[in-house]
Each structure stands twice: as structure tokens, then as C-alpha cells.
Short mmCIF file of C-alpha atoms and ligand atoms in Angstrom, two decimals:
data_model
loop_
_atom_site.label_atom_id
_atom_site.label_comp_id
_atom_site.label_asym_id
_atom_site.label_seq_id
_atom_site.Cartn_x
_atom_site.Cartn_y
_atom_site.Cartn_z
CA UNK A 1 -13.32 -3.90 54.65
CA UNK A 2 -12.84 -7.11 55.15
CA UNK A 3 -9.77 -8.75 54.43
CA UNK A 4 -10.92 -12.20 55.81
CA UNK A 5 -12.72 -13.17 52.08
CA UNK A 6 -9.32 -12.01 49.15
CA UNK A 7 -11.66 -11.26 46.46
CA UNK A 8 -11.46 -8.19 44.27
CA UNK A 9 -13.08 -6.75 41.48
CA UNK A 10 -11.56 -3.93 39.56
CA UNK A 11 -13.69 -2.35 36.76
CA UNK A 12 -11.41 -1.16 34.48
CA UNK A 13 -7.84 -2.37 33.24
CA UNK A 14 -5.81 0.77 32.74
CA UNK A 15 -3.16 1.41 34.44
CA UNK A 16 -5.08 2.79 37.71
CA UNK A 17 -6.78 -1.18 37.79
CA UNK A 18 -3.53 -3.03 36.86
CA UNK A 19 -1.15 -1.10 39.72
CA UNK A 20 -3.89 -2.16 42.00
CA UNK A 21 -4.02 -5.58 40.28
CA UNK A 22 -0.50 -6.07 41.27
CA UNK A 23 -0.24 -5.06 44.41
CA UNK A 24 -3.50 -7.16 45.58
CA UNK A 25 -2.49 -10.15 44.09
CA UNK A 26 0.68 -9.94 45.69
CA UNK A 27 -1.10 -9.32 49.19
CA UNK A 28 -2.94 -13.09 48.29
CA UNK A 29 -6.13 -12.12 47.10
CA UNK A 30 -8.04 -13.07 43.92
CA UNK A 31 -8.19 -10.53 41.56
CA UNK A 32 -10.35 -9.88 38.60
CA UNK A 33 -10.18 -7.09 36.44
CA UNK A 34 -13.18 -6.13 33.76
CA UNK A 35 -12.36 -4.33 31.03
CA UNK A 36 -14.65 -2.86 28.54
CA UNK A 37 -12.30 -2.82 25.62
CA UNK A 38 -10.00 -4.75 23.46
CA UNK A 39 -6.53 -4.16 23.24
CA UNK A 40 -6.31 -2.90 20.26
CA UNK A 41 -8.75 -0.15 20.84
CA UNK A 42 -6.14 0.54 23.66
CA UNK A 43 -2.98 0.47 21.72
CA UNK A 44 -4.26 3.26 19.17
CA UNK A 45 -4.26 6.32 21.78
CA UNK A 46 -1.02 5.38 23.37
CA UNK A 47 1.61 7.86 23.51
CA UNK A 48 4.36 9.21 26.04
CA UNK A 49 3.49 8.42 29.86
CA UNK A 50 6.11 10.17 32.53
CA UNK A 51 6.27 7.88 35.81
CA UNK A 52 6.08 10.27 38.93
CA UNK A 53 8.22 8.99 42.45
CA UNK A 54 5.03 6.99 43.33
CA UNK A 55 4.32 5.28 40.01
CA UNK A 56 8.52 4.84 39.99
CA UNK A 57 8.26 3.34 43.29
CA UNK A 58 5.24 0.73 42.39
CA UNK A 59 6.79 -0.47 38.88
CA UNK A 60 10.33 -0.59 40.87
CA UNK A 61 8.55 -2.75 43.92
CA UNK A 62 6.24 -5.18 42.18
CA UNK A 63 8.08 -5.36 39.23
CA UNK A 64 11.70 -6.13 40.42
CA UNK A 65 13.33 -7.95 37.86
CA UNK A 66 12.17 -5.14 35.53
CA UNK A 67 15.26 -2.61 34.84
CA UNK A 68 13.52 1.10 35.27
CA UNK A 69 15.92 2.10 32.53
CA UNK A 70 14.72 -0.79 30.26
CA UNK A 71 11.47 0.83 29.53
CA UNK A 72 11.74 4.66 30.74
CA UNK A 73 14.09 8.16 29.91
CA UNK A 74 14.86 9.76 32.98
CA UNK A 75 15.35 14.24 32.72
CA UNK A 76 15.67 16.13 35.12
CA UNK A 77 16.28 19.73 33.25
CA UNK A 78 13.62 21.32 31.54
CA UNK A 79 14.72 24.07 29.04
CA UNK A 80 12.53 26.96 27.38
CA UNK A 81 13.98 27.88 24.17
CA UNK A 82 12.98 30.85 21.74
CA UNK A 83 12.17 30.96 18.34
CA UNK A 84 15.68 31.28 17.04
CA UNK A 85 16.51 28.53 19.46
CA UNK A 86 18.47 30.53 22.19
CA UNK A 87 17.46 29.05 25.70
CA UNK A 88 14.81 31.59 27.62
CA UNK A 89 15.02 29.32 31.14
CA UNK A 90 16.12 26.17 32.18
CA UNK A 91 15.81 24.97 35.16
CA UNK A 92 16.05 21.80 37.40
CA UNK A 93 12.87 19.96 37.39
CA UNK A 94 11.81 19.09 41.23
CA UNK A 95 12.21 15.50 40.68
CA UNK A 96 13.68 13.37 37.33
CA UNK A 97 10.97 13.08 35.47
CA UNK A 98 10.87 9.78 34.00
CA UNK A 99 9.88 9.38 30.31
CA UNK A 100 8.51 5.95 28.99
CA UNK A 101 5.01 5.41 27.10
CA UNK A 102 1.34 4.12 28.44
CA UNK A 103 2.20 1.20 25.75
CA UNK A 104 5.11 -0.06 27.59
CA UNK A 105 3.80 0.54 31.15
CA UNK A 106 0.67 -1.31 30.21
CA UNK A 107 2.18 -4.41 28.97
CA UNK A 108 4.67 -4.94 32.03
CA UNK A 109 1.86 -3.80 34.42
CA UNK A 110 -0.35 -6.84 33.04
CA UNK A 111 2.09 -9.30 32.26
CA UNK A 112 3.26 -8.95 36.14
CA UNK A 113 -0.58 -9.48 36.82
CA UNK A 114 -1.18 -12.32 34.58
CA UNK A 115 1.83 -14.46 35.55
CA UNK A 116 1.45 -17.16 38.12
CA UNK A 117 3.60 -16.47 41.44
CA UNK A 118 3.24 -18.97 44.48
CA UNK A 119 1.52 -17.66 47.35
CA UNK A 120 -0.04 -14.85 44.84
CA UNK A 121 -3.83 -14.82 44.53
CA UNK A 122 -5.87 -16.32 41.22
CA UNK A 123 -6.27 -13.64 38.77
CA UNK A 124 -8.39 -12.97 35.77
CA UNK A 125 -8.01 -10.43 32.88
CA UNK A 126 -11.86 -10.17 31.15
CA UNK A 127 -12.05 -7.76 27.99
CA UNK A 128 -15.09 -6.71 26.40
CA UNK A 129 -16.97 -6.22 29.91
CA UNK A 130 -18.18 -3.61 30.78
CA UNK A 131 -19.71 -2.29 34.27
CA UNK A 132 -23.09 -1.01 34.07
CA UNK A 133 -24.04 -0.78 37.97
CA UNK A 134 -23.49 -1.93 41.67
CA UNK A 135 -25.10 -2.26 44.43
CA UNK A 136 -24.37 -2.45 47.92
CA UNK A 137 -25.43 -5.35 50.85
CA UNK A 138 -24.31 -6.45 54.24
CA UNK A 139 -20.75 -7.93 53.33
CA UNK A 140 -20.42 -7.60 49.66
CA UNK A 141 -20.53 -5.26 46.30
CA UNK A 142 -21.84 -6.59 43.47
CA UNK A 143 -20.54 -5.65 40.13
CA UNK A 144 -23.29 -5.72 37.24
CA UNK A 145 -21.70 -6.54 33.88
CA UNK A 146 -21.99 -6.32 30.13
CA UNK A 147 -20.89 -7.92 27.63
CA UNK A 148 -21.25 -11.79 28.22
CA UNK A 149 -23.11 -13.81 25.00
CA UNK A 150 -26.67 -13.57 24.37
CA UNK A 151 -26.66 -10.31 25.71
CA UNK A 152 -26.77 -11.79 28.97
CA UNK A 153 -25.83 -9.06 32.74
CA UNK A 154 -23.68 -10.88 34.82
CA UNK A 155 -23.27 -10.23 38.59
CA UNK A 156 -19.84 -10.32 40.06
CA UNK A 157 -19.82 -10.16 44.18
CA UNK A 158 -16.60 -9.02 45.95
CA UNK A 159 -15.31 -7.30 49.73
CA UNK A 160 -13.66 -5.08 47.89
CA UNK A 161 -14.30 -3.35 44.05
CA UNK A 162 -11.88 -0.72 43.01
CA UNK A 163 -13.19 1.32 40.52
CA UNK A 164 -10.78 2.58 38.08
CA UNK A 165 -12.92 3.25 34.51
CA UNK A 166 -11.47 6.41 33.72
CA UNK A 167 -12.70 10.26 34.12
CA UNK A 168 -15.71 9.17 32.59
CA UNK A 169 -16.51 6.54 34.85
CA UNK A 170 -19.94 5.11 34.83
CA UNK A 171 -19.74 3.76 38.15
CA UNK A 172 -18.99 7.22 39.97
CA UNK A 173 -21.63 8.24 37.89
CA UNK A 174 -23.87 5.76 39.64
CA UNK A 175 -22.69 7.14 42.84
CA UNK A 176 -22.11 10.76 42.15
CA UNK A 177 -24.36 11.79 39.59
CA UNK A 178 -23.34 15.46 38.15
CA UNK A 179 -19.24 15.07 39.03
CA UNK A 180 -18.14 15.13 35.57
CA UNK A 181 -14.82 16.39 33.41
CA UNK A 182 -14.51 19.57 32.34
CA UNK A 183 -13.27 20.82 28.69
CA UNK A 184 -10.03 23.12 29.58
CA UNK A 185 -10.41 24.64 26.20
CA UNK A 186 -7.19 23.03 25.04
CA UNK A 187 -6.43 20.54 22.41
CA UNK A 188 -3.51 18.74 23.19
CA UNK A 189 -1.74 17.61 19.61
CA UNK A 190 0.29 14.17 20.06
CA UNK A 191 2.96 12.36 18.00
CA UNK A 192 6.78 11.68 17.39
CA UNK A 193 9.79 11.04 15.24
CA UNK A 194 12.66 8.54 15.26
CA UNK A 195 15.32 9.67 16.86
CA UNK A 196 17.57 9.56 13.24
CA UNK A 197 15.21 12.54 12.53
CA UNK A 198 15.43 15.00 15.61
CA UNK A 199 16.32 18.35 13.85
CA UNK A 200 19.38 19.53 15.10
CA UNK A 201 18.73 22.35 16.97
CA UNK A 202 16.41 19.84 19.42
CA UNK A 203 19.67 17.55 19.78
CA UNK A 204 19.80 18.73 23.99
CA UNK A 205 17.13 16.15 24.45
CA UNK A 206 19.77 13.58 24.14
CA UNK A 207 21.65 15.27 27.00
CA UNK A 208 18.54 14.61 29.24
CA UNK A 209 16.68 18.24 28.72
CA UNK A 210 13.10 18.41 28.33
CA UNK A 211 12.77 20.85 25.99
CA UNK A 212 9.70 23.29 25.53
CA UNK A 213 8.47 25.93 23.14
CA UNK A 214 6.00 28.68 23.24
CA UNK A 215 4.17 30.31 19.93
CA UNK A 216 1.15 31.93 18.90
CA UNK A 217 -0.75 31.30 22.26
CA UNK A 218 0.36 27.85 22.19
CA UNK A 219 3.06 25.67 23.57
CA UNK A 220 5.22 22.73 23.15
CA UNK A 221 7.04 19.99 24.92
CA UNK A 222 9.35 17.02 23.59
CA UNK A 223 11.52 14.35 25.34
CA UNK A 224 12.46 11.69 24.54
CA UNK A 225 11.01 8.21 25.08
CA UNK A 226 11.87 4.37 24.20
CA UNK A 227 10.54 3.09 20.90
CA UNK A 228 8.37 -0.05 19.91
CA UNK A 229 11.81 -1.93 20.37
CA UNK A 230 13.29 -0.57 23.47
CA UNK A 231 15.65 2.29 24.54
CA UNK A 232 19.01 1.26 23.11
CA UNK A 233 20.82 4.17 20.93
CA UNK A 234 18.52 4.36 17.51
CA UNK A 235 15.38 2.76 18.83
CA UNK A 236 14.18 5.99 20.84
CA UNK A 237 11.54 8.48 19.56
CA UNK A 238 10.98 12.46 20.20
CA UNK A 239 7.87 12.15 21.08
CA UNK A 240 6.34 15.95 21.23
CA UNK A 241 2.90 17.12 22.71
CA UNK A 242 1.56 20.26 21.21
CA UNK A 243 -1.01 22.29 23.27
CA UNK A 244 -3.07 24.79 21.15
CA UNK A 245 -6.52 26.80 22.37
CA UNK A 246 -9.62 25.27 20.70
CA UNK A 247 -13.14 26.87 21.75
CA UNK A 248 -15.53 24.08 22.17
CA UNK A 249 -18.05 25.55 19.92
CA UNK A 250 -16.05 26.43 17.37
CA UNK A 251 -15.91 24.25 13.84
CA UNK A 252 -12.77 23.64 14.24
CA UNK A 253 -13.47 21.68 17.70
CA UNK A 254 -16.09 19.76 15.82
CA UNK A 255 -14.22 18.88 12.84
CA UNK A 256 -10.73 18.39 14.73
CA UNK A 257 -12.83 15.91 16.86
CA UNK A 258 -14.67 13.88 14.05
CA UNK A 259 -12.46 11.11 12.46
CA UNK A 260 -11.65 10.30 8.45
CA UNK A 261 -15.07 8.10 8.74
CA UNK A 262 -17.64 10.74 10.44
CA UNK A 263 -17.19 9.57 13.98
CA UNK A 264 -17.05 12.24 16.53
CA UNK A 265 -15.21 11.59 19.62
CA UNK A 266 -15.70 13.00 22.97
CA UNK A 267 -11.92 13.20 24.02
CA UNK A 268 -9.59 11.38 22.18
CA UNK A 269 -9.27 10.75 18.10
CA UNK A 270 -7.20 7.73 18.33
CA UNK A 271 -3.85 6.99 15.72
CA UNK A 272 -4.74 6.45 12.27
CA UNK A 273 -8.27 7.86 12.46
CA UNK A 274 -7.77 12.04 12.11
CA UNK A 275 -9.02 13.00 8.70
CA UNK A 276 -6.40 13.84 6.48
CA UNK A 277 -8.32 17.70 6.00
CA UNK A 278 -7.93 18.07 9.64
CA UNK A 279 -3.73 17.42 9.68
CA UNK A 280 -3.33 18.88 6.78
CA UNK A 281 -5.03 22.16 8.59
CA UNK A 282 -2.63 21.61 11.53
CA UNK A 283 0.52 21.25 9.73
CA UNK A 284 -0.14 24.32 7.57
CA UNK A 285 -0.76 26.12 11.17
CA UNK A 286 2.49 24.43 12.40
CA UNK A 287 4.38 26.17 9.26
CA UNK A 288 2.92 29.77 10.11
CA UNK A 289 3.17 30.10 13.78
CA UNK A 290 6.23 27.36 15.03
CA UNK A 291 10.17 27.97 14.14
CA UNK A 292 11.73 25.69 11.69
CA UNK A 293 12.84 22.84 13.92
CA UNK A 294 9.68 22.82 15.99
CA UNK A 295 7.61 22.75 12.49
CA UNK A 296 10.18 20.33 11.59
CA UNK A 297 9.03 17.62 14.02
CA UNK A 298 5.93 18.44 13.85
CA UNK A 299 4.92 18.08 10.32
CA UNK A 300 7.31 15.02 10.02
CA UNK A 301 5.81 12.96 12.53
CA UNK A 302 3.36 9.31 11.47
CA UNK A 303 -0.06 8.76 12.97
CA UNK A 304 -0.56 11.49 15.30
CA UNK A 305 -3.70 11.80 17.55
CA UNK A 306 -5.18 14.58 19.26
CA UNK A 307 -6.90 14.63 23.01
CA UNK A 308 -9.61 16.94 24.35
CA UNK A 309 -8.27 18.03 27.55
CA UNK A 310 -10.12 17.69 30.35
CA UNK A 311 -9.89 17.53 34.00
CA UNK A 312 -12.32 17.49 37.62
CA UNK A 313 -11.98 16.66 40.98
CA UNK A 314 -13.99 14.24 43.15
CA UNK A 315 -14.74 15.26 46.92
CA UNK A 316 -14.75 11.66 47.88
CA UNK A 317 -13.07 8.15 47.30
CA UNK A 318 -14.74 5.50 49.75
CA UNK A 319 -17.77 4.55 49.13
CA UNK A 320 -19.91 1.56 51.03
CA UNK A 321 -18.17 1.96 54.19
CA UNK A 322 -14.69 0.86 52.21
CA UNK A 323 -15.83 -1.75 50.18
CA UNK A 324 -15.79 0.54 47.14
CA UNK A 325 -13.04 2.90 46.36
CA UNK A 326 -12.27 5.10 43.24
CA UNK A 327 -8.85 5.22 41.54
CA UNK A 328 -7.31 6.82 38.86
CA UNK A 329 -8.58 9.12 36.70
CA UNK A 330 -12.37 7.92 38.07
CA UNK A 331 -11.30 9.54 41.15
CA UNK A 332 -9.53 12.80 40.35
CA UNK A 333 -8.47 13.59 36.41
CA UNK A 334 -5.55 15.77 36.10
CA UNK A 335 -4.86 17.93 33.29
CA UNK A 336 -1.56 16.57 31.40
CA UNK A 337 0.81 19.43 31.80
CA UNK A 338 3.02 18.23 34.52
CA UNK A 339 2.45 14.82 33.54
CA UNK A 340 1.39 13.27 36.89
CA UNK A 341 -1.82 11.01 35.65
CA UNK A 342 -0.32 7.74 36.93
CA UNK A 343 0.98 8.99 39.93
CA UNK A 344 -2.25 9.22 41.74
CA UNK A 345 -2.83 5.86 41.24
CA UNK A 346 0.24 4.46 42.35
CA UNK A 347 0.02 6.45 45.48
CA UNK A 348 -3.35 4.98 46.02
CA UNK A 349 -2.60 1.57 45.50
CA UNK A 350 0.78 2.04 47.77
CA UNK A 351 -1.40 3.46 50.74
CA UNK A 352 -3.75 1.07 50.25
CA UNK A 353 -1.31 -1.34 52.02
CA UNK A 354 -1.31 0.43 54.86
CA UNK A 355 -5.40 0.45 55.06
CA UNK A 356 -5.51 -3.27 54.30
CA UNK A 357 -2.61 -3.86 57.15
CA UNK A 358 -4.53 -2.04 59.33
CA UNK A 359 -1.68 0.82 59.39
CA UNK A 360 -4.25 3.99 58.43
CA UNK A 361 -7.51 4.64 58.93
CA UNK A 362 -10.13 4.32 55.73
CA UNK A 363 -10.90 8.35 56.65
CA UNK A 364 -6.87 9.25 56.91
CA UNK A 365 -6.25 7.78 53.77
CA UNK A 366 -9.33 9.35 51.65
CA UNK A 367 -7.72 12.79 53.73
CA UNK A 368 -4.75 11.95 52.43
CA UNK A 369 -5.84 11.23 48.33
CA UNK A 370 -7.75 14.03 48.14
CA UNK A 371 -5.19 16.33 49.39
CA UNK A 372 -2.45 15.22 46.97
CA UNK A 373 -4.99 15.23 43.92
CA UNK A 374 -6.30 18.54 44.92
CA UNK A 375 -2.94 19.78 44.65
CA UNK A 376 -1.51 18.16 41.53
CA UNK A 377 -5.18 18.97 40.11
CA UNK A 378 -4.21 22.92 40.84
CA UNK A 379 -0.70 22.71 39.96
CA UNK A 380 -1.82 20.89 36.88
CA UNK A 381 -3.64 24.02 35.81
CA UNK A 382 -0.97 26.20 36.73
CA UNK A 383 1.92 24.50 34.43
CA UNK A 384 -0.97 24.51 31.78
CA UNK A 385 -1.13 28.40 32.31
CA UNK A 386 2.66 29.07 32.10
CA UNK A 387 3.03 27.39 29.00
CA UNK A 388 0.48 28.65 27.16
CA UNK A 389 1.18 32.44 28.40
CA UNK A 390 4.50 32.35 30.26
CA UNK A 391 2.95 33.91 33.44
CA UNK A 392 1.52 31.61 36.81
CA UNK A 393 -1.66 31.76 38.28
CA UNK A 394 -0.67 34.79 40.94
CA UNK A 395 0.65 33.63 44.00
CA UNK A 396 1.64 30.55 42.88
CA UNK A 397 5.18 28.99 43.53
CA UNK A 398 6.48 26.05 41.13
CA UNK A 399 7.91 22.91 42.76
CA UNK A 400 11.14 23.83 41.59
CA UNK A 401 10.99 27.11 42.81
CA UNK A 402 9.76 25.67 46.55
CA UNK A 403 12.73 22.86 46.00
CA UNK A 404 15.44 25.62 45.44
CA UNK A 405 14.13 27.94 48.08
CA UNK A 406 13.99 25.04 51.16
CA UNK A 407 18.05 24.59 49.63
CA UNK A 408 18.91 28.16 49.93
CA UNK A 409 17.73 28.89 53.46
CA UNK A 410 18.99 24.87 54.51
C1 FAD B 501 -6.16 3.51 25.92
C2 FAD B 501 -5.54 4.48 26.53
C3 FAD B 501 -4.64 5.06 26.00
C4 FAD B 501 -3.48 6.00 26.85
N1 FAD B 501 -2.64 6.55 26.62
C5 FAD B 501 -1.50 7.52 27.43
C6 FAD B 501 -0.60 8.01 26.79
O1 FAD B 501 -0.06 8.05 26.29
N2 FAD B 501 0.16 9.36 28.13
C7 FAD B 501 -1.13 9.79 29.03
O2 FAD B 501 -0.63 10.78 29.92
N3 FAD B 501 -2.24 9.05 29.40
C8 FAD B 501 -2.62 8.13 28.45
N4 FAD B 501 -3.65 7.69 28.60
C9 FAD B 501 -4.73 8.10 30.16
C10 FAD B 501 -3.86 7.68 31.30
O3 FAD B 501 -3.62 5.96 31.60
C11 FAD B 501 -4.50 8.36 32.65
O4 FAD B 501 -4.82 9.22 32.61
C12 FAD B 501 -4.03 7.73 33.74
O5 FAD B 501 -2.49 7.13 33.54
C13 FAD B 501 -5.00 7.01 34.84
O6 FAD B 501 -5.07 5.76 34.25
P1 FAD B 501 -6.45 5.46 34.65
O7 FAD B 501 -6.24 3.59 34.59
O8 FAD B 501 -7.20 6.00 35.71
O9 FAD B 501 -7.71 5.66 34.08
P2 FAD B 501 -7.84 5.32 31.98
O10 FAD B 501 -6.10 5.26 31.24
O11 FAD B 501 -9.06 6.34 30.93
O12 FAD B 501 -8.34 3.86 31.99
C14 FAD B 501 -9.70 3.35 32.22
C15 FAD B 501 -9.98 2.21 31.63
O13 FAD B 501 -11.12 1.52 31.93
C16 FAD B 501 -11.91 0.89 31.25
N5 FAD B 501 -13.80 1.20 31.18
C17 FAD B 501 -13.79 2.33 31.43
N6 FAD B 501 -16.02 2.31 31.29
C18 FAD B 501 -15.52 1.11 32.10
C19 FAD B 501 -16.75 0.11 32.03
N7 FAD B 501 -18.13 0.47 32.67
N8 FAD B 501 -16.21 -1.35 32.89
C20 FAD B 501 -15.20 -1.19 32.54
N9 FAD B 501 -13.88 -1.22 32.02
C21 FAD B 501 -14.42 0.41 31.73
C22 FAD B 501 -11.58 2.09 30.19
O14 FAD B 501 -11.37 1.09 28.29
C23 FAD B 501 -9.84 1.99 30.35
O15 FAD B 501 -9.34 0.75 29.86
C24 FAD B 501 -4.40 6.54 28.33
C25 FAD B 501 -5.70 5.89 28.76
C26 FAD B 501 -6.14 4.94 28.02
C27 FAD B 501 -7.38 4.29 28.23
#
């Protein structure tokens, strides 16, 4: 990887692309991010997003003027509740869970990326431009892009290309065909209610607790997040995710993933697009299987969205001698049960600094990213199994239990 020519192209302008963008810009690189979608399309999918330790560290280091508490809520206890509201289990999380929203994290990263700073590189954030393929030549990687006037295909070349175009990455598919996300047999229903409407039985969220409830082979998580106006008291939201099984071959799956205009979605039916019949069926299921506070929370939510849960792991992050790197969901996609999806790209961006400063070899960087990614992919699957069934895979030790054991033996 050359650091002489300081030009980087980043494919994908969501969380991973922007995290790499702010880090590389601060090092003086000229960074061009190309994003296929337009801003409104992005916001319609946004919900709660938690920040793991690397994501929090990246935000605090590269957005130092921003107080973490201004856009997030921290929780350190997970409480599993029974149908009658009694506590089944309560555990300290292995690390505090920092709950924010995709929209706020995206907006802050994008503002930071676009902010002119003396000594930093030149930046561009192009929307509506889709990367179609890449080619390697001696010094540079060329990215071919569509979405320009008169259907022109333009090419951008750079000494470093970061591929952050998500789990269904076009470019990863070109480089390693056949590595594809697999549907986990679970649909996540997501929504929120204003804090003023939080049912009294769920008020423990105000003490910084993450609440969980299992019923009918499904489970729900609820936590407090900032609202669109921030996290002052009264502005916050109770965000919830309800994981429920759904067979890919079932009529239920086909109906759920088809929006009110008849369009079929592969992964997410965005806010405002869910068909009335689908939502009515979900409300019926909520009333049938959930106890009253949870059912009330779900059925009174506005603009819910659904996501088919997928996951996969790549075996390679670096291509073309390190001139092209896979980042975030384009590299490894975790199931969302641990909320660690934006931690991996943050760790990648922070560790990339060490390669650029020649403190770490490319091979060691790739090894570290693979082992972190694979461990969290496995842990996310185990957490999902626990949520749905109440048991972990045989022999599995959750992080909070490992931490407890360490403290006992110390
Ligand atoms: C709009 C949106 C909303 C989300 N909301 C949430 C949320 O609320 N909670 C949560 O936990 N996770 C959410 N996610 C997923 C979350 O961002 C990721 O799981 C994680 O943060 C890693 O992000 P990523 O940037 O690697 O992938 P993604 O967030 O999937 O971003 C990939 C980006 O690449 C763009 N892209 C795709 N193909 C091309 C191409 N060929 N050329 C150029 N650009 C391309 C996509 O439009 C997208 O913006 C959301 C993702 C998106 C895109």
C-alpha cells in the first residue's frame, strides 16, 4: 500500500464508509465516498444502533467536539422479564451498551467528514453513484461507476480503495463470487414509542436497563434511545426489536417482505412501506403471544419496519496487495442480536491507522480483523439462540459470564 499518493475511494457511504472516511481524511488523504442511494432512501431504514467499544472510541477520537451523551444513552444491565413482569434474570453486560440511532451516528459522521479542516485532505460525498466493478493495475485500483448523466460509466482511480457497500456487496461478489449472506430464518420487527407512552411495567428502561422478554418462540428487546430532537428528558424514544421465526418458503415471509405498493424487498421493508394487512397480522400476533406491556408497546408504535436477518463471513479482507480492503458488512455481517455491527468497521478503521503508520503488517491486520469478525459472528448467533430459546449452544460461555469468572478468580 502506498502512502505517497494520498487519494482514497470509498465505495458505500453508510456507517463503515464514513468511519473510514473521517479517519483517512484526518491523516491528510483526499477521500471520495461514492454512495448508490439518495439520502431519503437511507433514512427510511434507520432505527436504533448500538456503539461497541471501538465505535465509541472512534467517535470520541475523531469527533472530539461531540459529547457522546448528546447522541446516545448508556445501559449496563440486561433484564429478562417474565410474562407477569417479574425478573427472571438480571446481568451486568460485559461492557456498557451505548444505544444511539443509525440516523444520528450517520449524520454526525457525515458532518464531520464534510467539515473543512485545515491540514486535512479534500473530501467528496457523491450520492446516486453505484460502483459496478474494480480493476487492479500496478499502482492503482480503478473503480467503475454508474449513475452519471447520459448513462456514462466513469472511472475513479486510487492507491487505496475501501469497499464498504454492505452485505450484498457488488465488489466482493466480483472478487469472491459465491460468498453470500444467508437468511437466518428470523425476521426483526422494529419500532418505537415516545418515552411519555412507555408502559409503567417497562419503566426500568429509565434506570438504564435493557429489557428482554421471550414469548411464543420469539423475543423482544427494548431500550431507550435519543429521539430526533436529542436525548433531553421528554424527547427520548423507547426503541424495540422483536425477533420472530419466519420460514423463507412460507406465504407469511413472502407477504411480509412485499410492501404496500407490491414491491418485494430482499432484506428491509422500510418505514412507511409496510402493508396494512401485514401490520394488522403482526398486531394480532402481538395480542396473542405478548403480555400486556409488550403488546401495548408494539401495537401503539408508529412507522414500524421489518428486516430479514442475514449473516455471513468472508475469509479475506485485503486484495490487490492491500490496495483494496473490504470493510464493515461487506467483509463480515453479524446477526444483530449483540448490536455489534458498527463495531467491526470502527475497529478496522482504527487498526488501518497502524498499517498506514507501518506499525502493523497487512497480514497481521487481516488476521486480527478475521479473528474479531468470526468471534463476534459466532457470539451474535449464540445470543440470538439464547433470546429465542433460553439456552446457549453447548459449551458456549457468554462474555458477561467470562468477565464474572475473571473477576472471581482475580
Ligand atoms: C439505510 C440504512 C439504515 C440502517 N439502519 C440500521 C439501524 O437502524 N440499526 C442497525 O443496527 N443497523 C442499521 N443498518 C445496518 C448498519 O449500518 C450496518 O449493519 C453496519 O453499521 C455496517 O455498516 P456498513 O456501512 O458496512 O453497511 P451498510 O450500512 O449496509 O451500508 C452499505 C452502503 O453501501 C451502499 N451501496 C451498496 N452497493 C453500492 C454500490 N455498488 N456502490 C455504491 N454504494 C453502494 C448502500 O446504499 C449503503 O449505504 C442500516 C443500514 C442502512 C444502509
